[in-house]
Structures are given as C-alpha cells and as structure tokens.
Short mmCIF file of C-alpha atoms in Angstrom, two decimals:
data_model
loop_
_atom_site.label_atom_id
_atom_site.label_comp_id
_atom_site.label_asym_id
_atom_site.label_seq_id
_atom_site.Cartn_x
_atom_site.Cartn_y
_atom_site.Cartn_z
CA MET A 1 -69.47 -32.15 15.01
CA LYS A 2 -66.65 -30.81 16.91
CA THR A 3 -63.13 -31.86 15.50
CA PHE A 4 -61.91 -32.84 19.13
CA HIS A 5 -65.04 -35.51 19.26
CA LYS A 6 -64.85 -36.66 15.64
CA LEU A 7 -61.33 -37.72 16.01
CA LEU A 8 -61.45 -39.54 19.17
CA ILE A 9 -59.43 -42.90 18.45
CA ILE A 10 -62.00 -45.99 18.42
CA ILE A 11 -61.04 -48.18 21.30
CA LEU A 12 -62.36 -51.74 21.98
CA PHE A 13 -65.39 -51.68 24.07
CA VAL A 14 -66.74 -53.86 26.15
CA HIS A 15 -70.68 -54.01 25.76
CA TYR A 16 -72.72 -53.76 28.98
CA SER A 17 -75.39 -56.47 29.13
CA CYS A 18 -79.00 -55.51 28.75
CA SER A 19 -81.16 -55.37 31.94
CA ASP A 20 -83.76 -57.86 32.92
CA GLU A 21 -86.64 -55.44 31.71
CA THR A 22 -84.85 -55.27 28.16
CA VAL A 23 -86.56 -57.12 25.64
CA ILE A 24 -84.62 -57.86 22.24
CA GLN A 25 -86.97 -58.53 19.23
CA THR A 26 -85.55 -60.68 16.48
CA ASN A 27 -86.51 -59.85 12.71
CA GLU A 28 -88.94 -62.54 12.74
CA GLU A 29 -91.04 -61.36 15.81
CA ILE A 30 -91.24 -57.84 14.25
CA GLY A 31 -92.85 -58.52 11.10
CA LYS A 32 -94.53 -55.51 9.58
CA ILE A 33 -93.71 -52.13 11.55
CA ASP A 34 -96.75 -50.40 13.32
CA VAL A 35 -97.33 -47.21 11.79
CA ASN A 36 -97.33 -44.34 14.74
CA GLU A 37 -100.84 -42.75 15.26
CA ASN A 38 -98.84 -39.30 15.35
CA VAL A 39 -97.89 -39.66 11.76
CA ALA A 40 -101.70 -39.46 10.61
CA SER A 41 -101.97 -36.21 12.02
CA ARG A 42 -98.99 -34.55 10.15
CA SER A 43 -101.43 -33.07 7.42
CA SER A 44 -101.99 -29.69 9.57
CA LEU A 45 -98.15 -28.98 9.80
CA LYS A 46 -97.12 -25.70 8.39
CA GLN A 47 -95.39 -26.21 5.02
CA ILE A 48 -91.91 -26.20 5.58
CA GLY A 49 -89.82 -23.40 4.18
CA THR A 50 -92.88 -21.11 4.52
CA GLY A 51 -91.32 -19.97 7.86
CA VAL A 52 -88.13 -20.15 9.82
CA MET A 53 -86.18 -23.81 11.15
CA MET A 54 -84.80 -23.74 14.33
CA GLN A 55 -81.67 -25.83 15.22
CA ALA A 56 -82.99 -27.06 18.63
CA PHE A 57 -79.64 -27.99 19.94
CA TYR A 58 -75.95 -26.90 20.31
CA TRP A 59 -72.77 -29.12 21.36
CA ASP A 60 -72.85 -30.30 24.87
CA VAL A 61 -76.31 -29.66 25.69
CA PRO A 62 -76.69 -30.73 29.22
CA ALA A 63 -76.42 -34.43 29.80
CA GLY A 64 -78.67 -36.29 32.26
CA GLY A 65 -81.47 -36.93 30.01
CA THR A 66 -83.01 -34.04 30.11
CA TRP A 67 -83.07 -32.35 26.50
CA TRP A 68 -86.11 -33.99 24.94
CA GLN A 69 -88.17 -32.08 27.91
CA VAL A 70 -86.53 -28.87 27.66
CA LEU A 71 -87.69 -28.71 23.99
CA GLU A 72 -90.99 -29.90 24.52
CA GLY A 73 -91.76 -26.79 26.76
CA LYS A 74 -90.59 -24.79 23.87
CA VAL A 75 -92.38 -25.60 20.85
CA GLN A 76 -95.37 -23.96 21.11
CA ASP A 77 -93.75 -20.55 21.73
CA TRP A 78 -91.56 -21.17 18.67
CA SER A 79 -94.40 -22.02 16.50
CA ASN A 80 -96.11 -19.14 17.79
CA ALA A 81 -93.20 -16.87 16.76
CA GLY A 82 -93.28 -18.15 13.12
CA ILE A 83 -91.05 -21.05 13.32
CA ASP A 84 -92.16 -24.19 10.98
CA ALA A 85 -89.83 -26.91 11.83
CA ILE A 86 -87.11 -27.94 14.61
CA TRP A 87 -83.89 -29.78 13.82
CA LEU A 88 -83.08 -32.66 16.43
CA PRO A 89 -79.58 -33.75 17.02
CA PRO A 90 -79.16 -37.49 15.87
CA VAL A 91 -81.37 -39.35 18.28
CA SER A 92 -80.06 -42.60 18.52
CA LYS A 93 -77.73 -44.31 20.87
CA ALA A 94 -73.93 -44.00 20.14
CA GLN A 95 -70.91 -45.15 21.16
CA ASN A 96 -70.40 -42.71 23.84
CA GLY A 97 -73.55 -43.37 25.71
CA ALA A 98 -75.28 -40.92 27.76
CA PHE A 99 -72.39 -38.30 27.09
CA SER A 100 -72.51 -38.48 23.25
CA MET A 101 -74.04 -35.81 21.13
CA GLY A 102 -74.96 -38.69 18.78
CA TYR A 103 -72.51 -38.13 16.00
CA ASP A 104 -70.79 -41.70 16.38
CA PRO A 105 -73.96 -43.82 16.05
CA PHE A 106 -73.95 -47.19 17.24
CA ASP A 107 -77.61 -48.59 17.10
CA TYR A 108 -79.84 -46.47 14.95
CA TYR A 109 -83.05 -48.10 16.73
CA ASP A 110 -81.89 -47.76 20.25
CA PHE A 111 -83.58 -44.24 21.10
CA GLY A 112 -83.16 -44.53 24.87
CA GLN A 113 -84.61 -47.77 25.57
CA TYR A 114 -81.91 -50.31 25.62
CA ASN A 115 -79.09 -50.76 28.01
CA GLN A 116 -76.01 -50.53 25.89
CA MET A 117 -73.01 -48.43 25.38
CA GLY A 118 -72.95 -47.86 29.23
CA SER A 119 -76.56 -46.19 29.36
CA THR A 120 -80.08 -46.76 28.86
CA GLU A 121 -81.16 -43.30 28.03
CA THR A 122 -79.26 -41.02 25.55
CA ARG A 123 -77.41 -37.97 26.16
CA PHE A 124 -81.03 -36.44 25.59
CA GLY A 125 -83.56 -38.71 27.05
CA SER A 126 -85.67 -41.56 26.80
CA LYS A 127 -87.53 -43.08 23.67
CA THR A 128 -90.88 -42.27 25.86
CA GLU A 129 -89.60 -38.38 25.97
CA LEU A 130 -88.29 -38.28 22.32
CA GLU A 131 -92.04 -39.36 21.03
CA SER A 132 -93.72 -37.06 23.47
CA LEU A 133 -91.29 -34.18 22.09
CA ILE A 134 -92.40 -35.17 18.47
CA SER A 135 -96.06 -35.44 19.32
CA GLU A 136 -95.90 -32.02 21.13
CA ALA A 137 -94.15 -30.64 18.25
CA HIS A 138 -96.68 -31.62 15.51
CA ASN A 139 -99.52 -30.52 17.86
CA ALA A 140 -97.79 -27.16 17.62
CA ARG A 141 -97.86 -27.56 13.69
CA LEU A 142 -94.10 -28.10 13.85
CA SER A 143 -92.08 -30.25 11.44
CA VAL A 144 -89.56 -32.42 13.13
CA ILE A 145 -86.21 -32.91 11.07
CA ALA A 146 -84.08 -35.96 12.17
CA ASP A 147 -80.30 -35.33 11.91
CA ILE A 148 -79.10 -38.43 9.95
CA VAL A 149 -75.39 -39.66 10.29
CA ILE A 150 -74.99 -42.70 7.71
CA ASN A 151 -71.14 -41.87 6.81
CA HIS A 152 -69.36 -43.70 9.77
CA ASN A 153 -70.32 -45.91 12.92
CA SER A 154 -68.74 -46.29 16.04
CA GLY A 155 -68.35 -48.81 18.90
CA GLY A 156 -68.21 -51.96 17.08
CA ASP A 157 -66.35 -55.10 18.69
CA LEU A 158 -62.86 -56.01 17.33
CA GLU A 159 -63.23 -58.79 14.66
CA PRO A 160 -60.76 -60.31 11.97
CA ASN A 161 -60.80 -58.15 8.54
CA PRO A 162 -60.32 -60.48 5.28
CA TYR A 163 -59.75 -57.39 3.09
CA THR A 164 -56.99 -56.07 5.04
CA GLY A 165 -55.77 -58.75 7.29
CA ILE A 166 -55.60 -56.31 10.17
CA PRO A 167 -58.48 -56.39 12.53
CA TYR A 168 -61.12 -53.55 12.96
CA TYR A 169 -63.88 -52.54 15.11
CA THR A 170 -66.67 -53.57 12.66
CA ASP A 171 -68.46 -55.92 14.24
CA PHE A 172 -71.78 -54.48 15.15
CA ASN A 173 -74.73 -56.34 17.65
CA PRO A 174 -76.96 -53.92 18.39
CA LEU A 175 -79.82 -54.76 21.28
CA SER A 176 -82.40 -53.44 19.20
CA GLY A 177 -81.94 -56.65 16.94
CA LYS A 178 -81.87 -54.16 13.87
CA PHE A 179 -78.71 -53.46 11.17
CA TYR A 180 -76.36 -55.78 12.46
CA ARG A 181 -72.98 -55.19 10.78
CA SER A 182 -69.92 -56.80 10.19
CA ASN A 183 -66.62 -56.08 8.26
CA SER A 184 -68.14 -56.65 4.80
CA ASP A 185 -70.64 -53.54 5.33
CA PHE A 186 -67.48 -51.07 5.38
CA HIS A 187 -64.90 -50.11 3.57
CA PRO A 188 -62.88 -51.89 1.97
CA ASN A 189 -64.70 -55.06 1.01
CA GLY A 190 -65.47 -57.46 -1.59
CA THR A 191 -67.42 -55.16 -3.59
CA CYS A 192 -66.11 -51.69 -3.45
CA ASN A 193 -62.82 -50.29 -1.70
CA ASN A 194 -64.08 -46.88 -0.71
CA ASP A 195 -66.24 -44.18 -1.25
CA SER A 196 -65.73 -40.25 -1.48
CA GLY A 197 -64.49 -39.45 2.16
CA VAL A 198 -63.85 -41.25 5.52
CA PHE A 199 -64.32 -39.67 8.75
CA GLY A 200 -61.70 -39.80 11.48
CA GLY A 201 -60.55 -43.13 11.63
CA PHE A 202 -64.09 -44.39 12.30
CA PRO A 203 -65.39 -47.72 10.17
CA ASP A 204 -66.65 -46.07 7.09
CA LEU A 205 -70.22 -47.46 6.00
CA SER A 206 -70.50 -48.86 2.46
CA HIS A 207 -73.33 -47.48 0.57
CA CYS A 208 -72.38 -49.74 -2.36
CA GLN A 209 -73.37 -52.98 -0.59
CA PRO A 210 -77.21 -53.90 -1.06
CA TYR A 211 -77.67 -55.00 2.54
CA VAL A 212 -76.63 -51.75 3.88
CA GLN A 213 -79.04 -49.96 1.13
CA ASP A 214 -81.69 -52.27 2.51
CA TRP A 215 -81.41 -51.40 5.91
CA LEU A 216 -80.70 -47.37 5.48
CA TRP A 217 -83.95 -46.87 3.19
CA LYS A 218 -85.27 -50.01 1.24
CA ARG A 219 -87.01 -52.65 3.50
CA GLU A 220 -89.94 -52.10 5.16
CA GLU A 221 -88.33 -51.46 8.58
CA SER A 222 -85.46 -49.46 7.54
CA VAL A 223 -83.80 -46.52 9.02
CA ALA A 224 -85.53 -44.10 7.08
CA LYS A 225 -89.35 -45.54 7.08
CA TYR A 226 -88.73 -46.26 10.53
CA TYR A 227 -87.97 -42.77 11.52
CA LYS A 228 -90.65 -41.41 9.24
CA ASN A 229 -93.54 -44.21 9.90
CA VAL A 230 -92.99 -44.98 13.78
CA MET A 231 -91.02 -42.08 15.05
CA GLY A 232 -92.83 -39.55 13.11
CA PHE A 233 -90.05 -37.76 11.50
CA ASP A 234 -90.80 -35.23 8.72
CA GLY A 235 -87.49 -34.56 7.13
CA TRP A 236 -83.83 -35.02 7.16
CA ARG A 237 -80.51 -33.38 8.24
CA PHE A 238 -77.91 -35.46 6.56
CA ASP A 239 -74.39 -35.26 8.38
CA TYR A 240 -71.26 -35.09 6.38
CA VAL A 241 -72.50 -35.75 2.71
CA LYS A 242 -68.90 -35.27 1.60
CA GLY A 243 -68.36 -38.72 2.71
CA PHE A 244 -70.60 -40.29 0.31
CA ALA A 245 -72.15 -39.90 -3.35
CA PRO A 246 -75.04 -37.55 -3.36
CA TRP A 247 -77.07 -40.43 -4.86
CA VAL A 248 -77.28 -41.71 -1.31
CA VAL A 249 -79.41 -38.82 -0.54
CA ARG A 250 -81.45 -39.19 -3.72
CA GLU A 251 -82.20 -42.69 -3.06
CA TRP A 252 -83.03 -41.97 0.46
CA ASN A 253 -85.46 -39.06 -0.51
CA ASN A 254 -87.04 -41.55 -3.18
CA SER A 255 -87.79 -43.96 -0.83
CA VAL A 256 -89.33 -41.70 1.96
CA GLY A 257 -89.80 -38.38 0.86
CA GLY A 258 -89.79 -35.20 3.25
CA PHE A 259 -87.91 -32.31 3.51
CA SER A 260 -83.93 -32.80 2.95
CA VAL A 261 -80.91 -30.73 3.57
CA GLY A 262 -77.25 -31.90 3.43
CA GLU A 263 -74.44 -30.66 5.24
CA TYR A 264 -71.71 -30.19 2.19
CA TRP A 265 -69.16 -27.97 3.99
CA ASP A 266 -67.78 -25.97 1.32
CA GLY A 267 -67.33 -22.44 0.39
CA ASN A 268 -67.53 -23.14 -3.56
CA VAL A 269 -71.27 -21.88 -4.48
CA GLY A 270 -70.61 -24.08 -7.82
CA THR A 271 -69.93 -27.14 -5.65
CA LEU A 272 -72.84 -26.56 -3.40
CA ASP A 273 -75.12 -25.80 -6.63
CA TRP A 274 -73.75 -29.28 -8.04
CA TRP A 275 -74.53 -31.16 -5.12
CA THR A 276 -77.92 -29.95 -4.84
CA GLY A 277 -78.80 -31.16 -8.45
CA GLU A 278 -77.25 -34.43 -8.41
CA ALA A 279 -78.65 -35.50 -4.45
CA GLN A 280 -82.07 -33.87 -5.37
CA ALA A 281 -81.86 -31.66 -1.94
CA SER A 282 -81.48 -28.56 -0.61
CA ALA A 283 -77.91 -27.39 1.11
CA PHE A 284 -76.79 -25.51 3.98
CA ASP A 285 -75.47 -22.27 2.16
CA PHE A 286 -71.87 -22.01 3.50
CA THR A 287 -71.11 -19.60 0.96
CA CYS A 288 -73.75 -17.26 2.05
CA TYR A 289 -72.04 -18.03 5.81
CA TYR A 290 -68.52 -17.33 4.85
CA ARG A 291 -69.49 -14.03 2.88
CA MET A 292 -71.43 -12.75 5.90
CA ARG A 293 -68.24 -13.56 8.12
CA ASP A 294 -66.18 -11.49 5.58
CA ALA A 295 -68.72 -8.52 5.32
CA PHE A 296 -69.23 -8.41 9.35
CA MET A 297 -66.21 -9.42 10.58
CA GLY A 298 -64.06 -7.68 7.84
CA ASN A 299 -66.18 -4.68 8.07
CA ASN A 300 -66.84 -4.84 4.07
CA LEU A 301 -70.24 -5.21 3.23
CA ASN A 302 -69.57 -5.32 -0.30
CA ARG A 303 -68.70 -9.00 0.15
CA LEU A 304 -72.52 -9.47 0.08
CA ASN A 305 -72.64 -8.84 -3.81
CA ASP A 306 -70.76 -11.95 -4.10
CA ASP A 307 -72.47 -15.35 -5.38
CA MET A 308 -74.05 -17.33 -3.03
CA LEU A 309 -76.29 -20.93 -3.31
CA TRP A 310 -79.59 -18.71 -2.34
CA LYS A 311 -78.63 -16.47 -5.46
CA ARG A 312 -78.16 -19.46 -7.94
CA ASN A 313 -81.04 -21.91 -6.49
CA PRO A 314 -83.23 -20.14 -3.51
CA SER A 315 -85.38 -22.95 -3.05
CA LYS A 316 -82.35 -25.14 -2.63
CA ALA A 317 -80.67 -22.88 -0.10
CA VAL A 318 -80.77 -23.19 3.95
CA THR A 319 -79.05 -19.98 5.23
CA PHE A 320 -77.80 -19.75 8.65
CA VAL A 321 -75.61 -17.46 10.82
CA ALA A 322 -74.26 -20.14 13.24
CA ASN A 323 -74.57 -23.49 13.91
CA HIS A 324 -73.22 -26.39 16.48
CA ASP A 325 -69.92 -26.56 14.59
CA THR A 326 -69.10 -23.09 13.98
CA ASP A 327 -66.36 -21.64 16.35
CA GLU A 328 -66.16 -18.23 14.46
CA ILE A 329 -68.44 -15.49 15.98
CA ILE A 330 -69.69 -12.98 13.48
CA ASN A 331 -69.73 -9.46 14.61
CA ASN A 332 -73.18 -8.21 15.76
CA LYS A 333 -75.15 -11.12 14.87
CA LEU A 334 -78.27 -9.25 14.50
CA LEU A 335 -77.13 -7.71 11.33
CA ALA A 336 -76.21 -11.15 9.88
CA TYR A 337 -79.92 -12.35 11.00
CA ALA A 338 -81.15 -9.15 9.39
CA TYR A 339 -79.38 -10.18 6.23
CA ILE A 340 -80.81 -14.13 6.07
CA LEU A 341 -84.47 -13.33 7.16
CA THR A 342 -85.15 -10.75 4.89
CA HIS A 343 -83.18 -12.47 1.60
CA GLU A 344 -84.09 -15.57 -0.27
CA GLY A 345 -83.28 -18.94 0.94
CA TYR A 346 -84.87 -20.85 4.05
CA PRO A 347 -83.30 -19.43 7.08
CA THR A 348 -82.39 -21.29 10.32
CA ILE A 349 -81.81 -20.08 13.68
CA PHE A 350 -79.49 -21.39 16.44
CA TYR A 351 -80.71 -22.32 19.78
CA ARG A 352 -78.24 -20.34 21.72
CA ASP A 353 -78.51 -17.26 19.53
CA TYR A 354 -82.18 -17.52 20.34
CA GLU A 355 -82.70 -18.52 23.59
CA GLU A 356 -79.32 -17.32 25.47
CA TRP A 357 -77.36 -14.73 23.47
CA LEU A 358 -79.18 -12.48 21.26
CA ASN A 359 -82.64 -10.21 21.78
CA LYS A 360 -85.32 -12.54 21.37
CA GLU A 361 -87.70 -9.63 20.81
CA ARG A 362 -85.65 -8.54 17.65
CA LEU A 363 -85.17 -11.83 16.37
CA ASN A 364 -88.96 -12.49 16.40
CA ASN A 365 -89.60 -9.56 14.75
CA LEU A 366 -87.19 -10.42 12.05
CA ILE A 367 -89.00 -13.66 11.85
CA TRP A 368 -92.50 -11.84 11.64
CA ILE A 369 -90.52 -9.82 8.81
CA HIS A 370 -89.56 -12.91 6.99
CA ASN A 371 -92.87 -14.65 7.10
CA ASN A 372 -94.80 -11.60 6.27
CA LEU A 373 -93.00 -9.51 4.00
CA ALA A 374 -90.19 -11.06 2.58
CA GLY A 375 -91.38 -12.39 -0.76
CA GLY A 376 -90.34 -12.38 -4.38
CA SER A 377 -86.84 -11.68 -6.07
CA THR A 378 -83.97 -9.55 -4.87
CA ASN A 379 -82.19 -6.89 -5.89
CA ILE A 380 -79.20 -5.19 -4.53
CA LEU A 381 -79.70 -1.42 -4.57
CA TYR A 382 -76.53 -0.07 -3.04
CA THR A 383 -73.34 -1.65 -0.89
CA ASP A 384 -70.08 -0.14 0.26
CA ASN A 385 -67.94 -0.98 3.08
CA ASP A 386 -70.45 0.38 5.72
CA GLU A 387 -74.19 0.31 4.03
CA TYR A 388 -76.01 -2.21 2.01
CA VAL A 389 -79.56 -2.09 0.67
CA ALA A 390 -81.67 -4.30 -0.91
CA LYS A 391 -84.92 -5.14 -1.87
CA ARG A 392 -87.49 -7.76 -2.03
CA ASN A 393 -89.84 -7.51 -5.05
CA GLY A 394 -92.93 -9.26 -3.17
CA HIS A 395 -94.93 -12.26 -3.61
CA ASN A 396 -98.26 -12.21 -2.42
CA ASN A 397 -97.21 -9.05 -0.25
CA ALA A 398 -95.69 -5.83 -0.97
CA GLY A 399 -92.07 -6.71 -0.53
CA LEU A 400 -89.69 -4.91 1.55
CA VAL A 401 -86.34 -2.49 1.53
CA VAL A 402 -83.79 -3.84 3.79
CA TYR A 403 -80.98 -1.31 5.17
CA ILE A 404 -77.84 -2.61 7.12
CA ASN A 405 -75.50 -0.22 8.55
CA SER A 406 -72.33 -1.17 10.20
CA SER A 407 -70.60 2.22 10.80
CA ASN A 408 -70.79 4.09 14.13
CA ASN A 409 -73.21 6.82 12.71
CA TRP A 410 -76.71 7.14 11.37
CA GLN A 411 -77.01 6.88 7.64
CA GLU A 412 -79.47 8.18 4.84
CA ARG A 413 -79.98 7.12 1.47
CA TRP A 414 -82.10 7.77 -1.34
CA ILE A 415 -83.40 4.62 -3.15
CA GLU A 416 -85.80 3.59 -5.70
CA THR A 417 -88.66 1.33 -4.17
CA ASN A 418 -91.57 -0.42 -5.95
CA TRP A 419 -94.09 1.71 -4.37
CA SER A 420 -95.66 4.94 -5.84
CA ASN A 421 -96.98 7.64 -3.59
CA THR A 422 -96.96 5.23 -0.53
CA ARG A 423 -96.61 5.89 2.98
CA ILE A 424 -93.61 3.39 4.32
CA LYS A 425 -92.58 2.67 7.64
CA ASP A 426 -89.66 1.05 9.34
CA TYR A 427 -90.93 -2.22 10.52
CA THR A 428 -88.42 -3.23 12.97
CA GLY A 429 -88.93 -0.05 14.94
CA HIS A 430 -85.60 1.55 14.66
CA SER A 431 -86.80 4.45 12.86
CA ASN A 432 -89.68 6.74 13.61
CA TRP A 433 -89.76 7.78 10.21
CA GLU A 434 -92.70 7.58 7.82
CA PRO A 435 -91.73 9.19 4.81
CA VAL A 436 -94.14 8.71 1.12
CA THR A 437 -92.58 7.42 -2.00
CA GLN A 438 -92.46 9.96 -4.58
CA GLY A 439 -94.27 9.16 -7.68
CA GLY A 440 -91.08 8.28 -9.49
CA LYS A 441 -90.98 5.67 -6.20
CA TRP A 442 -87.91 7.37 -4.81
CA VAL A 443 -87.73 8.08 -1.09
CA LYS A 444 -85.23 8.49 1.71
CA ILE A 445 -84.67 5.88 4.51
CA GLN A 446 -82.35 5.96 7.54
CA VAL A 447 -81.08 3.29 9.60
CA PRO A 448 -79.10 3.45 13.38
CA PRO A 449 -75.35 2.67 14.02
CA LYS A 450 -74.58 -0.72 13.88
CA SER A 451 -78.01 -1.57 13.12
CA TYR A 452 -80.55 -2.12 10.23
CA SER A 453 -84.26 -1.01 9.12
CA VAL A 454 -86.84 -2.75 6.97
CA TRP A 455 -89.10 -0.87 5.27
CA ALA A 456 -92.46 -1.59 3.53
CA PRO A 457 -95.77 0.11 3.07
CA LYS A 458 -97.51 1.19 6.15
#
C-alpha cells in the first residue's frame, strides 16, 4: 500500500443506505454456503510454481469498475506465455468505496453488489464481473490469488470504547450481514491488548479473539472458506504480515489450504526464513529485491553473491523486480528479470512492466526460458562489478548458463558448463554464437552491453 493512502486519518463516516434492489441476508437465512460450480473444475489448473505469477494490478489502476473486464481479456494470452497464476488486488468493499485500492477493508463479503461506502461496485467492478474473471482465468488453467488484508479494518462507525475510555471507529455493520465487528474485536480488548503491529492508526483486528478467528477462517462461511469455495480463489497473498503473528497464516492455511505468500517487508534474510518456517508459507524475497537494487543501481554485480531467501529456501521464496508499493526503479529492469527468471524461487512479473513499460517479447522469452530450461540447483561461476555468470544444473532438463553484463561493452568469458562436446546456443537471441563445449566442459560465451545471454544445449 502506498504510504499516503495507508496513513489516512480515520474519520466518522455516514453509511449510505442500500438501494431497493439490495437484499441483506441474515446468518439464519444463509445456512450452509453453496459451493461454486467453478471450484469443481480447478483440477485442470497448472501447478503453481511451475511457471510465473503475474501481479495483475498496480497502484491506482483506472477507476470506474472496468478492471476485472480488462484482466479477463488478458488471462488467456498470459497463460499462453507461461503464466500459471494471477494475483488480484483486494476484492472486497473498502472505506473509500469506488476509489479504494482495497487496502482499507470494510465488508469482506461485498464484492461490488451492495450500495455502501458511497458505491455499489468496487474500484475494479461488480461481483458478477469478478466471478466472470475468475472463471475465465480457470478456463485458461490459471490459479487466482486473493490479496488478504486482515491486519486492520476501516470505515466503522464511532462507538464508546470501554477498554480505553476513548471513542473509536470500531462499529462495523456491513450490509452483507456477515462478520459484524465492535470494539472487543480490535486491540485493546478484554483478552489481549495488542499484537505484533498496528498500521497507520486503523483499527487493529484482534486475531486472539475466538469470534474473529471463526469469521476469518474457522466457520463454514468464514472469509477463507467463502473466498475458496464460493468465489473460487486458489491461494492467498497476505498483506502486512508484520502486523500479526505467523500462526495466523498457518491456521488459515491449515483450514483451507492453497498456495500462500506473505508480505513480510524486511531485507533481513534470517527474518524472512524464520517467518516462512513459522507461518508454513512462502514469502516475497525482499532480500533478493534489495540486493538486485544494489547490484543494478549501484553498478556492483558482486552483490548478487549475497545471501537471499531463494538461496536458503527456494521453495518458499517468491522473487520480484517491482510491485505496487515499490517506488525505486531498478536500472535496466530486464537485467533484473533475467536474474529472477533464470534462478531458483517462484518469480513474479509486475503488470506495468509486462503490459506497458518493458519489451513484452523479451519478457515472454525469459518466461519460456524459466519454464523450460531453469531447473535444478544454482552455482555462481563468476562475478565482478559488471559481469555475473551462473549456471542451473538441470532437473528434468539440461539446465542453463546465464551471463549478465551491466557494462557498456560486449564481454566474453570462458566458463565451465555441465556439458561435454555439446553444441550450445543463446536462447535469448542476443548472440548468434553456437560454440561446442570442450571435452572438459569448458566453452567461451559472450554477452552484449547492458544485456544478458542464456546458454543451453541446442
């Protein structure tokens, strides 16, 4: 979340009445939830982690309720390119209504069908359009990742607070009729005064309260089970997991399963490794992000030798070059993408990089390389300020050698491969060399200035 939006002062909000067409269901009327037919067809989806994840939004995507339709028109092309999952922004109604990016959640069950918080549709569209997008993504064999914001809430009415003596905005009466909240469901309360972090002055949801746990993941119509079984989500991206203990994510995952990744914004690889173990979930590899920033913006590719989550625990590392929160622009982003798409971990591509800012053909080529050549363990063969060479040792494939060059000149280097007497080629097309490795597996490769090459048997 952008800092400006996150630090909005919570004000008293007058609820808009629901329209005549809106039907409010009580808990008694709901009974057991109906499982969406779309859920039953998910066995045909690509396995998450075998391809590449697309972050299918950016900060302040166009308002007006058209975003779900925009994405629906892209999912098949993304799947054809080698994407295996799309990560959506928070899908439920937030305090800022039609203008919100969703990170100030009010009603977890309003996907754009209730007239509250000043609008019926969310910024991204209606519930029907969201369901259509999820269905089309599944038809394209893509998993759909929900952005889960459960650290804090926003948009409640002012009510007395017996725990502090100061009135606060903790009275939540969502039109969906699900997960009403009051002061005892936030910190401090009669059970616990705080958890590991608050955010921006928003009411801090108390996960120690059994009622909150029930509504988030335990009961039949909990947020977790409703999103999976009714809406059809396949996995979870947890926002601001610094704000609550990792057992929350672990319990959510134990309840509903699915792929899970946490946003633990910290450059300390030991902390990230600790969190993935405690939460039993993946984490975005912020250590890798910061080392790439140092390498490509600081003109020192030696920094790629440093420790990163993908080096400690590649099965739990989700790597990325940019996301909706990062303001820093890594120089020559394609070099950074060449790095994460040839190395271990589960790489993510940022929507604007793919659709607007970078060369889509080059990115598609790197996605193909990732999906077809980048298997097995990694060995770094050479680094200096300008050059980086590493090899993947192969797993059900031959592996590869990647050569990254941040200098202004062509570079050549002798390296030891895993292949004897084998003709190799550069699968990026940046070099037209097709050398044959020696009996001792050595070969000379080259790379253009400010570019990269990826070598494997022809």
